Amino acid sequence: FPMAATDPQVLALAAQITESREQDIPLLLLKLKGILSSPSLGSEESNKIKQDLYDYGLTQYCLLVLKQDHSQLHGAWATAAQLAEILSHCCVGLEVKEDPEEFYRKFLPSVIDSLLVLGKRLQARFIRAIKDKEKQDFLQWFQIVTDAICWLFGGHIQLAARVLQNDRFLQMLITDDVETAVIMMSVLHNILRINSSVLLQVEEETLHSVLDELVYKLFSTTNPAVGSAATKLLLFMAKSCKQLVQLFTARYKGLKELLCEQWTGKGFDRDVNQLLDLLYLEQSSGKGKMQKQHEAACLIQAAWRGFQTRKRLKKLPQAVVTLQRSFRAKREQELQHLTKQKEDEALKLQMQLQRQRATRLFHERQLALLEVVHASKMNKYMQEMEEKSALTIQRFWRGYRARKIFHQQKQSLKEYKAAVIIQRAACKFLEKRRRRRPLSPWKEPKGLTDEQRLALQQKVDDYIKLHPASQMSEERSKELHMQAQAKLAQFLLRNRLDQRAAQRREALLAQVNTDVELLMNAPGLAETTEKDFGAFMSRSIPVAIKARQAHNTMLKYTRWPWWKKLGDEFMEDDVIPDDAINTELETLFIGGRK
């Protein structure tokens, strides 16, 4: 710490910051504004206080706070803007005697970079803000930060070139927002006013970027404030450096026509005329060529405006239709809302009337009951009515609960049926694949060893000894054989006769069914034709009709959608389920079978 006398306010603030928490330091640093703006201080005393603030590290504290996340500070952006103003005032007028290299080469460039970063963030917040109050606040804080930047490079002229070459400055200048664009052009005007030769000190790319943005603003906007600020900047550049006039005429050949047509009569004609005089003076030798270019530009502009007008006229019917559609939809929505309100009110009124009517009928029944029922039977009657009422309430409650449970289980039942269908299809698929699986090759059983063969032979001999076979003579065996042959011949003869009788019965039943169906479908006697007689006289016509019906049924089955044949897709290709065509083929008689 320095040994000279130090301002007590600075000492107290430094001690307080040392003992405070980190989140409370930004609010304490705001007290520097009151210390610096004390009316009792002269210029020498003010510089002495700034020197003390730098020596005690309070100025460096302000820079460190500005490098933090501004949204996390107490007071957020307002605190950051005030700290930026305080930091710029602390740096202007400060003459560091000990280690000036550190101050001028590192500290001041770091300060200007931090202020530009803060300004860029405030500009972005202002552009994204929606509410008017937020936009006003962010614009005010942005103005404070830009004023601090101007104040800083006004006190240290060497910072003007660093500001102009900083990418953040070019990003803030290249904006379509009117308010912030005017403020940034005023900052650029202050830079040129303080150091007019700074444009020749920066890189050519930076100079071209600044000039391109100014000319673009003249071309892309019709706002008088933006046009006036851009025109004054170009005029000031042209007056301060003759080399820039040559750059204007060579790089921006349509600048004079743009100024004449778009910015004449906007309230700053004096600046426009002066800039035009300088430009025309630079190119006084090429009037004929400029006239041709002017006429060509007018022709291109006329064609372009005509194209834009025709394009808008083409889009006008579509826009009108869209507007009408949205209007009708909104009106329909409002009408539906009003209709729903009226229906709700009518329903409430109807419910109220029904409630009043039911109450009145209840009281009338009670009065009639007192007149009809004897007093001694009143208790019994009331008990019966209570039981009936309880049963009615219970019945309605059970019905409501059953319906509620059914609706709850409806989805689970649907899922269960779907699972059953899927499982059935999967089982059929697995069964089909199992049937198609080739048989495993035959594996011969392992042969018996000599010991196993002897043991098995010993068991067979023991069994034969324990169970000797009964002896039968050859005559008895032949007699049994002849009896078996006679019974087999009788069985075969009887079976053949039964099969013929069954075939005859089936043929007669099928013929009877066909005749019954023909009689049921036959027309009346008055409408009978010769073709109808042929159907009864010939036996082949009904068979052909039924065959055609069976064929149509098979075609219908093959044309069914996939979801009707979900369970049949894993069946053999030549197999058709009988249930699908039984209703159509029950009475078909083909070859003596039903």
Short mmCIF file of N, CA and C in Angstrom, two decimals, residues 315-470:
data_model
loop_
_atom_site.label_atom_id
_atom_site.label_comp_id
_atom_site.label_asym_id
_atom_site.label_seq_id
_atom_site.Cartn_x
_atom_site.Cartn_y
_atom_site.Cartn_z
N LYS A 315 -50.20 -11.77 -55.52
CA LYS A 315 -50.40 -12.35 -54.20
C LYS A 315 -51.62 -11.77 -53.47
N LEU A 316 -52.17 -10.66 -54.00
CA LEU A 316 -53.28 -9.99 -53.31
C LEU A 316 -54.51 -10.89 -53.18
N PRO A 317 -54.98 -11.59 -54.25
CA PRO A 317 -56.17 -12.46 -54.06
C PRO A 317 -55.96 -13.55 -53.02
N GLN A 318 -54.78 -14.15 -53.02
CA GLN A 318 -54.50 -15.19 -52.03
C GLN A 318 -54.52 -14.63 -50.62
N ALA A 319 -53.95 -13.43 -50.45
CA ALA A 319 -53.98 -12.80 -49.13
C ALA A 319 -55.40 -12.49 -48.69
N VAL A 320 -56.23 -12.01 -49.67
CA VAL A 320 -57.63 -11.70 -49.33
C VAL A 320 -58.38 -12.97 -48.93
N VAL A 321 -58.13 -14.06 -49.69
CA VAL A 321 -58.80 -15.33 -49.36
C VAL A 321 -58.37 -15.83 -47.98
N THR A 322 -57.09 -15.73 -47.67
CA THR A 322 -56.60 -16.14 -46.36
C THR A 322 -57.23 -15.30 -45.25
N LEU A 323 -57.31 -13.99 -45.49
CA LEU A 323 -57.92 -13.11 -44.49
C LEU A 323 -59.39 -13.45 -44.29
N GLN A 324 -60.10 -13.68 -45.39
CA GLN A 324 -61.51 -14.04 -45.26
C GLN A 324 -61.70 -15.36 -44.53
N ARG A 325 -60.83 -16.33 -44.86
CA ARG A 325 -60.94 -17.63 -44.20
C ARG A 325 -60.72 -17.52 -42.69
N SER A 326 -59.70 -16.76 -42.33
CA SER A 326 -59.44 -16.58 -40.89
C SER A 326 -60.56 -15.82 -40.21
N PHE A 327 -61.13 -14.83 -40.91
CA PHE A 327 -62.24 -14.06 -40.32
C PHE A 327 -63.46 -14.95 -40.13
N ARG A 328 -63.76 -15.76 -41.17
CA ARG A 328 -64.93 -16.65 -41.05
C ARG A 328 -64.73 -17.69 -39.94
N ALA A 329 -63.49 -18.21 -39.86
CA ALA A 329 -63.22 -19.19 -38.80
C ALA A 329 -63.38 -18.58 -37.42
N LYS A 330 -62.88 -17.36 -37.26
CA LYS A 330 -63.02 -16.68 -35.96
C LYS A 330 -64.48 -16.39 -35.66
N ARG A 331 -65.22 -15.94 -36.68
CA ARG A 331 -66.64 -15.66 -36.46
C ARG A 331 -67.41 -16.94 -36.13
N GLU A 332 -67.08 -18.03 -36.83
CA GLU A 332 -67.74 -19.31 -36.54
C GLU A 332 -67.43 -19.77 -35.11
N GLN A 333 -66.18 -19.56 -34.69
CA GLN A 333 -65.81 -19.94 -33.33
C GLN A 333 -66.57 -19.11 -32.30
N GLU A 334 -66.70 -17.82 -32.58
CA GLU A 334 -67.46 -16.97 -31.65
C GLU A 334 -68.93 -17.38 -31.61
N LEU A 335 -69.50 -17.70 -32.80
CA LEU A 335 -70.90 -18.13 -32.82
C LEU A 335 -71.09 -19.44 -32.06
N GLN A 336 -70.15 -20.37 -32.23
CA GLN A 336 -70.24 -21.62 -31.48
C GLN A 336 -70.14 -21.38 -29.98
N HIS A 337 -69.26 -20.44 -29.60
CA HIS A 337 -69.13 -20.13 -28.18
C HIS A 337 -70.42 -19.53 -27.63
N LEU A 338 -71.01 -18.59 -28.40
CA LEU A 338 -72.27 -17.99 -27.95
C LEU A 338 -73.39 -19.05 -27.89
N THR A 339 -73.43 -19.93 -28.91
CA THR A 339 -74.46 -20.98 -28.90
C THR A 339 -74.28 -21.91 -27.70
N LYS A 340 -73.04 -22.25 -27.39
CA LYS A 340 -72.80 -23.12 -26.24
C LYS A 340 -73.20 -22.42 -24.94
N GLN A 341 -72.91 -21.13 -24.84
CA GLN A 341 -73.33 -20.39 -23.65
C GLN A 341 -74.85 -20.39 -23.51
N LYS A 342 -75.54 -20.16 -24.64
CA LYS A 342 -77.00 -20.15 -24.59
C LYS A 342 -77.54 -21.53 -24.20
N GLU A 343 -76.95 -22.58 -24.78
CA GLU A 343 -77.40 -23.93 -24.43
C GLU A 343 -77.16 -24.23 -22.96
N ASP A 344 -76.01 -23.82 -22.44
CA ASP A 344 -75.72 -24.05 -21.02
C ASP A 344 -76.71 -23.29 -20.14
N GLU A 345 -77.00 -22.05 -20.52
CA GLU A 345 -77.97 -21.28 -19.73
C GLU A 345 -79.36 -21.90 -19.80
N ALA A 346 -79.74 -22.34 -21.02
CA ALA A 346 -81.06 -22.99 -21.16
C ALA A 346 -81.11 -24.29 -20.34
N LEU A 347 -80.01 -25.05 -20.35
CA LEU A 347 -79.98 -26.28 -19.58
C LEU A 347 -80.07 -26.01 -18.08
N LYS A 348 -79.34 -24.98 -17.62
CA LYS A 348 -79.43 -24.62 -16.20
C LYS A 348 -80.85 -24.20 -15.83
N LEU A 349 -81.49 -23.41 -16.70
CA LEU A 349 -82.86 -22.98 -16.42
C LEU A 349 -83.81 -24.17 -16.42
N GLN A 350 -83.61 -25.08 -17.38
CA GLN A 350 -84.47 -26.26 -17.44
C GLN A 350 -84.29 -27.14 -16.20
N MET A 351 -83.04 -27.33 -15.76
CA MET A 351 -82.79 -28.11 -14.56
C MET A 351 -83.42 -27.46 -13.34
N GLN A 352 -83.33 -26.14 -13.28
CA GLN A 352 -83.94 -25.44 -12.15
C GLN A 352 -85.46 -25.60 -12.15
N LEU A 353 -86.06 -25.49 -13.36
CA LEU A 353 -87.51 -25.67 -13.44
C LEU A 353 -87.92 -27.10 -13.07
N GLN A 354 -87.14 -28.08 -13.56
CA GLN A 354 -87.45 -29.47 -13.21
C GLN A 354 -87.31 -29.71 -11.72
N ARG A 355 -86.30 -29.08 -11.11
CA ARG A 355 -86.11 -29.24 -9.67
C ARG A 355 -87.29 -28.62 -8.91
N GLN A 356 -87.72 -27.44 -9.34
CA GLN A 356 -88.86 -26.79 -8.68
C GLN A 356 -90.13 -27.62 -8.87
N ARG A 357 -90.30 -28.16 -10.11
CA ARG A 357 -91.51 -28.96 -10.37
C ARG A 357 -91.49 -30.23 -9.52
N ALA A 358 -90.34 -30.89 -9.41
CA ALA A 358 -90.24 -32.10 -8.60
C ALA A 358 -90.50 -31.79 -7.13
N THR A 359 -89.99 -30.66 -6.66
CA THR A 359 -90.25 -30.28 -5.26
C THR A 359 -91.73 -30.04 -5.02
N ARG A 360 -92.37 -29.36 -5.98
CA ARG A 360 -93.80 -29.08 -5.83
C ARG A 360 -94.62 -30.37 -5.87
N LEU A 361 -94.27 -31.29 -6.79
CA LEU A 361 -94.99 -32.56 -6.84
C LEU A 361 -94.79 -33.37 -5.57
N PHE A 362 -93.57 -33.31 -5.01
CA PHE A 362 -93.31 -34.03 -3.77
C PHE A 362 -94.19 -33.50 -2.63
N HIS A 363 -94.28 -32.20 -2.54
CA HIS A 363 -95.14 -31.63 -1.48
C HIS A 363 -96.62 -31.95 -1.72
N GLU A 364 -97.05 -31.93 -3.00
CA GLU A 364 -98.45 -32.27 -3.29
C GLU A 364 -98.74 -33.73 -2.92
N ARG A 365 -97.78 -34.63 -3.22
CA ARG A 365 -97.98 -36.03 -2.84
C ARG A 365 -98.05 -36.19 -1.33
N GLN A 366 -97.23 -35.47 -0.63
CA GLN A 366 -97.29 -35.56 0.83
C GLN A 366 -98.65 -35.10 1.36
N LEU A 367 -99.17 -34.00 0.79
CA LEU A 367 -100.49 -33.53 1.22
C LEU A 367 -101.58 -34.54 0.87
N ALA A 368 -101.49 -35.09 -0.37
CA ALA A 368 -102.49 -36.09 -0.75
C ALA A 368 -102.38 -37.34 0.12
N LEU A 369 -101.16 -37.70 0.50
CA LEU A 369 -100.95 -38.85 1.37
C LEU A 369 -101.59 -38.63 2.74
N LEU A 370 -101.47 -37.45 3.27
CA LEU A 370 -102.09 -37.16 4.57
C LEU A 370 -103.61 -37.27 4.50
N GLU A 371 -104.18 -37.00 3.34
CA GLU A 371 -105.63 -37.09 3.19
C GLU A 371 -106.11 -38.52 2.99
N VAL A 372 -105.28 -39.35 2.30
CA VAL A 372 -105.73 -40.70 1.94
C VAL A 372 -105.38 -41.73 3.01
N VAL A 373 -104.13 -41.74 3.46
CA VAL A 373 -103.66 -42.77 4.38
C VAL A 373 -104.10 -42.42 5.80
N HIS A 374 -104.55 -43.48 6.51
CA HIS A 374 -104.96 -43.28 7.90
C HIS A 374 -103.74 -43.00 8.78
N ALA A 375 -103.96 -42.32 9.85
CA ALA A 375 -102.85 -41.91 10.70
C ALA A 375 -102.14 -43.11 11.32
N SER A 376 -102.90 -44.17 11.60
CA SER A 376 -102.27 -45.34 12.22
C SER A 376 -101.38 -46.11 11.25
N LYS A 377 -101.62 -45.98 9.94
CA LYS A 377 -100.83 -46.69 8.95
C LYS A 377 -99.74 -45.80 8.32
N MET A 378 -99.61 -44.61 8.83
CA MET A 378 -98.65 -43.67 8.23
C MET A 378 -97.20 -44.16 8.40
N ASN A 379 -96.88 -44.67 9.60
CA ASN A 379 -95.50 -45.13 9.83
C ASN A 379 -95.14 -46.30 8.92
N LYS A 380 -96.07 -47.24 8.76
CA LYS A 380 -95.81 -48.38 7.89
C LYS A 380 -95.63 -47.95 6.44
N TYR A 381 -96.48 -47.03 6.00
CA TYR A 381 -96.38 -46.53 4.62
C TYR A 381 -95.04 -45.81 4.39
N MET A 382 -94.66 -44.99 5.35
CA MET A 382 -93.39 -44.26 5.23
C MET A 382 -92.20 -45.23 5.21
N GLN A 383 -92.27 -46.32 6.00
CA GLN A 383 -91.21 -47.31 6.00
C GLN A 383 -91.10 -48.00 4.65
N GLU A 384 -92.27 -48.34 4.05
CA GLU A 384 -92.25 -48.96 2.72
C GLU A 384 -91.67 -48.02 1.67
N MET A 385 -92.05 -46.74 1.75
CA MET A 385 -91.51 -45.78 0.80
C MET A 385 -90.00 -45.62 0.95
N GLU A 386 -89.52 -45.64 2.18
CA GLU A 386 -88.07 -45.53 2.40
C GLU A 386 -87.33 -46.74 1.83
N GLU A 387 -87.94 -47.95 2.01
CA GLU A 387 -87.31 -49.14 1.45
C GLU A 387 -87.27 -49.09 -0.08
N LYS A 388 -88.37 -48.64 -0.70
CA LYS A 388 -88.38 -48.51 -2.16
C LYS A 388 -87.35 -47.49 -2.64
N SER A 389 -87.26 -46.39 -1.90
CA SER A 389 -86.28 -45.37 -2.29
C SER A 389 -84.86 -45.90 -2.16
N ALA A 390 -84.62 -46.64 -1.07
CA ALA A 390 -83.28 -47.21 -0.87
C ALA A 390 -82.95 -48.21 -1.99
N LEU A 391 -83.94 -49.04 -2.36
CA LEU A 391 -83.70 -49.99 -3.45
C LEU A 391 -83.43 -49.28 -4.77
N THR A 392 -84.14 -48.21 -5.03
CA THR A 392 -83.91 -47.45 -6.27
C THR A 392 -82.52 -46.85 -6.31
N ILE A 393 -82.13 -46.27 -5.18
CA ILE A 393 -80.78 -45.67 -5.10
C ILE A 393 -79.71 -46.75 -5.27
N GLN A 394 -79.92 -47.89 -4.59
CA GLN A 394 -78.95 -48.98 -4.73
C GLN A 394 -78.87 -49.50 -6.16
N ARG A 395 -80.04 -49.60 -6.82
CA ARG A 395 -80.05 -50.10 -8.19
C ARG A 395 -79.28 -49.17 -9.12
N PHE A 396 -79.54 -47.89 -8.98
CA PHE A 396 -78.81 -46.93 -9.83
C PHE A 396 -77.32 -46.93 -9.52
N TRP A 397 -76.99 -47.03 -8.23
CA TRP A 397 -75.56 -47.03 -7.86
C TRP A 397 -74.85 -48.26 -8.39
N ARG A 398 -75.51 -49.46 -8.30
CA ARG A 398 -74.88 -50.68 -8.81
C ARG A 398 -74.72 -50.62 -10.33
N GLY A 399 -75.75 -50.08 -11.00
CA GLY A 399 -75.61 -49.94 -12.45
C GLY A 399 -74.48 -49.01 -12.83
N TYR A 400 -74.37 -47.89 -12.13
CA TYR A 400 -73.27 -46.95 -12.40
C TYR A 400 -71.91 -47.60 -12.14
N ARG A 401 -71.80 -48.32 -11.03
CA ARG A 401 -70.53 -48.96 -10.71
C ARG A 401 -70.18 -50.05 -11.72
N ALA A 402 -71.20 -50.83 -12.16
CA ALA A 402 -70.94 -51.88 -13.14
C ALA A 402 -70.49 -51.29 -14.47
N ARG A 403 -71.16 -50.20 -14.90
CA ARG A 403 -70.74 -49.55 -16.15
C ARG A 403 -69.33 -48.99 -16.03
N LYS A 404 -69.02 -48.41 -14.88
CA LYS A 404 -67.67 -47.87 -14.68
C LYS A 404 -66.61 -48.97 -14.73
N ILE A 405 -66.89 -50.10 -14.05
CA ILE A 405 -65.94 -51.23 -14.07
C ILE A 405 -65.80 -51.80 -15.48
N PHE A 406 -66.93 -51.85 -16.20
CA PHE A 406 -66.88 -52.37 -17.57
C PHE A 406 -66.01 -51.49 -18.47
N HIS A 407 -66.19 -50.17 -18.34
CA HIS A 407 -65.36 -49.25 -19.15
C HIS A 407 -63.89 -49.36 -18.77
N GLN A 408 -63.61 -49.60 -17.49
CA GLN A 408 -62.22 -49.75 -17.08
C GLN A 408 -61.60 -51.03 -17.62
N GLN A 409 -62.42 -52.11 -17.66
CA GLN A 409 -61.91 -53.40 -18.13
C GLN A 409 -62.03 -53.58 -19.64
N LYS A 410 -62.65 -52.63 -20.32
CA LYS A 410 -62.85 -52.77 -21.76
C LYS A 410 -61.52 -52.80 -22.50
N GLN A 411 -60.62 -51.90 -22.12
CA GLN A 411 -59.32 -51.85 -22.79
C GLN A 411 -58.50 -53.11 -22.50
N SER A 412 -58.53 -53.56 -21.24
CA SER A 412 -57.77 -54.77 -20.91
C SER A 412 -58.35 -55.99 -21.64
N LEU A 413 -59.70 -56.04 -21.78
CA LEU A 413 -60.30 -57.14 -22.52
C LEU A 413 -59.90 -57.11 -24.00
N LYS A 414 -59.87 -55.92 -24.55
CA LYS A 414 -59.43 -55.78 -25.94
C LYS A 414 -57.99 -56.23 -26.11
N GLU A 415 -57.12 -55.83 -25.17
CA GLU A 415 -55.72 -56.26 -25.23
C GLU A 415 -55.61 -57.78 -25.07
N TYR A 416 -56.46 -58.37 -24.20
CA TYR A 416 -56.43 -59.82 -24.00
C TYR A 416 -56.81 -60.55 -25.29
N LYS A 417 -57.87 -60.07 -25.97
CA LYS A 417 -58.28 -60.71 -27.23
C LYS A 417 -57.18 -60.58 -28.28
N ALA A 418 -56.56 -59.40 -28.35
CA ALA A 418 -55.47 -59.22 -29.32
C ALA A 418 -54.32 -60.17 -29.01
N ALA A 419 -53.99 -60.34 -27.73
CA ALA A 419 -52.92 -61.27 -27.34
C ALA A 419 -53.27 -62.70 -27.72
N VAL A 420 -54.53 -63.07 -27.54
CA VAL A 420 -54.96 -64.43 -27.91
C VAL A 420 -54.80 -64.65 -29.41
N ILE A 421 -55.20 -63.65 -30.23
CA ILE A 421 -55.07 -63.79 -31.68
C ILE A 421 -53.60 -63.93 -32.08
N ILE A 422 -52.75 -63.10 -31.47
CA ILE A 422 -51.32 -63.17 -31.80
C ILE A 422 -50.73 -64.51 -31.38
N GLN A 423 -51.11 -64.98 -30.18
CA GLN A 423 -50.60 -66.26 -29.70
C GLN A 423 -51.07 -67.41 -30.59
N ARG A 424 -52.33 -67.36 -31.04
CA ARG A 424 -52.84 -68.42 -31.90
C ARG A 424 -52.07 -68.45 -33.23
N ALA A 425 -51.84 -67.24 -33.80
CA ALA A 425 -51.09 -67.19 -35.05
C ALA A 425 -49.66 -67.69 -34.85
N ALA A 426 -49.05 -67.32 -33.73
CA ALA A 426 -47.67 -67.77 -33.47
C ALA A 426 -47.62 -69.28 -33.29
N CYS A 427 -48.60 -69.84 -32.59
CA CYS A 427 -48.63 -71.30 -32.40
C CYS A 427 -48.80 -72.03 -33.73
N LYS A 428 -49.66 -71.49 -34.62
CA LYS A 428 -49.84 -72.13 -35.92
C LYS A 428 -48.56 -72.06 -36.74
N PHE A 429 -47.89 -70.90 -36.65
CA PHE A 429 -46.63 -70.76 -37.37
C PHE A 429 -45.58 -71.75 -36.86
N LEU A 430 -45.49 -71.89 -35.56
CA LEU A 430 -44.51 -72.81 -34.99
C LEU A 430 -44.85 -74.26 -35.33
N GLU A 431 -46.16 -74.59 -35.32
CA GLU A 431 -46.56 -75.94 -35.67
C GLU A 431 -46.25 -76.25 -37.13
N LYS A 432 -46.49 -75.26 -38.00
CA LYS A 432 -46.18 -75.47 -39.42
C LYS A 432 -44.68 -75.64 -39.63
N ARG A 433 -43.88 -74.83 -38.96
CA ARG A 433 -42.43 -74.96 -39.10
C ARG A 433 -41.94 -76.29 -38.52
N ARG A 434 -42.60 -76.74 -37.43
CA ARG A 434 -42.21 -78.03 -36.86
C ARG A 434 -42.52 -79.17 -37.83
N ARG A 435 -43.66 -79.08 -38.53
CA ARG A 435 -44.01 -80.14 -39.49
C ARG A 435 -43.07 -80.14 -40.69
N ARG A 436 -42.61 -78.94 -41.07
CA ARG A 436 -41.71 -78.87 -42.22
C ARG A 436 -40.27 -79.20 -41.87
N ARG A 437 -39.95 -79.33 -40.63
CA ARG A 437 -38.57 -79.60 -40.22
C ARG A 437 -38.18 -81.01 -40.69
N PRO A 438 -37.08 -81.15 -41.39
CA PRO A 438 -36.68 -82.50 -41.89
C PRO A 438 -36.34 -83.43 -40.74
N LEU A 439 -36.63 -84.72 -41.00
CA LEU A 439 -36.35 -85.73 -39.98
C LEU A 439 -34.85 -85.94 -39.82
N SER A 440 -34.48 -86.17 -38.62
CA SER A 440 -33.06 -86.41 -38.36
C SER A 440 -32.66 -87.77 -38.95
N PRO A 441 -31.47 -87.87 -39.47
CA PRO A 441 -31.04 -89.15 -40.08
C PRO A 441 -31.02 -90.28 -39.04
N TRP A 442 -31.25 -91.49 -39.57
CA TRP A 442 -31.32 -92.66 -38.68
C TRP A 442 -29.94 -92.98 -38.11
N LYS A 443 -29.96 -93.13 -36.84
CA LYS A 443 -28.74 -93.50 -36.15
C LYS A 443 -28.88 -94.93 -35.62
N GLU A 444 -28.03 -95.76 -36.06
CA GLU A 444 -28.10 -97.15 -35.61
C GLU A 444 -27.78 -97.25 -34.12
N PRO A 445 -28.53 -98.11 -33.44
CA PRO A 445 -28.26 -98.25 -32.01
C PRO A 445 -26.89 -98.91 -31.79
N LYS A 446 -26.37 -98.56 -30.70
CA LYS A 446 -25.06 -99.13 -30.37
C LYS A 446 -25.18 -100.66 -30.16
N GLY A 447 -24.25 -101.39 -30.65
CA GLY A 447 -24.26 -102.85 -30.49
C GLY A 447 -23.97 -103.29 -29.06
N LEU A 448 -24.46 -104.54 -28.75
CA LEU A 448 -24.25 -105.07 -27.40
C LEU A 448 -22.86 -105.70 -27.29
N THR A 449 -22.35 -105.57 -26.18
CA THR A 449 -21.06 -106.23 -25.93
C THR A 449 -21.31 -107.72 -25.64
N ASP A 450 -20.26 -108.47 -25.60
CA ASP A 450 -20.39 -109.90 -25.34
C ASP A 450 -20.97 -110.18 -23.97
N GLU A 451 -20.58 -109.43 -23.00
CA GLU A 451 -21.10 -109.62 -21.64
C GLU A 451 -22.59 -109.31 -21.59
N GLN A 452 -23.02 -108.17 -22.24
CA GLN A 452 -24.45 -107.81 -22.24
C GLN A 452 -25.26 -108.86 -22.99
N ARG A 453 -24.72 -109.40 -24.11
CA ARG A 453 -25.46 -110.40 -24.88
C ARG A 453 -25.66 -111.69 -24.06
N LEU A 454 -24.64 -112.12 -23.29
CA LEU A 454 -24.76 -113.31 -22.46
C LEU A 454 -25.77 -113.11 -21.35
N ALA A 455 -25.74 -111.89 -20.75
CA ALA A 455 -26.69 -111.62 -19.66
C ALA A 455 -28.12 -111.62 -20.19
N LEU A 456 -28.35 -111.01 -21.37
CA LEU A 456 -29.68 -110.98 -21.95
C LEU A 456 -30.15 -112.39 -22.33
N GLN A 457 -29.28 -113.23 -22.87
CA GLN A 457 -29.64 -114.60 -23.22
C GLN A 457 -29.99 -115.40 -21.98
N GLN A 458 -29.30 -115.16 -20.87
CA GLN A 458 -29.59 -115.85 -19.62
C GLN A 458 -30.98 -115.48 -19.11
N LYS A 459 -31.36 -114.18 -19.23
CA LYS A 459 -32.70 -113.73 -18.78
C LYS A 459 -33.78 -114.38 -19.63
N VAL A 460 -33.56 -114.45 -20.96
CA VAL A 460 -34.57 -115.07 -21.84
C VAL A 460 -34.76 -116.55 -21.49
N ASP A 461 -33.69 -117.25 -21.24
CA ASP A 461 -33.79 -118.67 -20.88
C ASP A 461 -34.53 -118.85 -19.56
N ASP A 462 -34.25 -118.00 -18.58
CA ASP A 462 -34.96 -118.07 -17.29
C ASP A 462 -36.44 -117.83 -17.46
N TYR A 463 -36.82 -116.87 -18.30
CA TYR A 463 -38.24 -116.57 -18.50
C TYR A 463 -38.95 -117.74 -19.18
N ILE A 464 -38.29 -118.37 -20.14
CA ILE A 464 -38.92 -119.51 -20.84
C ILE A 464 -39.12 -120.68 -19.87
N LYS A 465 -38.17 -120.87 -18.98
CA LYS A 465 -38.32 -121.95 -18.00
C LYS A 465 -39.48 -121.69 -17.05
N LEU A 466 -39.65 -120.43 -16.65
CA LEU A 466 -40.73 -120.10 -15.72
C LEU A 466 -42.08 -120.08 -16.41
N HIS A 467 -42.14 -119.74 -17.71
CA HIS A 467 -43.41 -119.65 -18.43
C HIS A 467 -43.36 -120.53 -19.67
N PRO A 468 -43.57 -121.80 -19.53
CA PRO A 468 -43.51 -122.70 -20.69
C PRO A 468 -44.73 -122.49 -21.58
N ALA A 469 -44.58 -122.57 -22.92
CA ALA A 469 -45.66 -122.36 -23.88
C ALA A 469 -46.55 -123.60 -23.94
N SER A 470 -47.88 -123.35 -24.15
CA SER A 470 -48.85 -124.47 -24.24
C SER A 470 -48.73 -125.14 -25.59
#
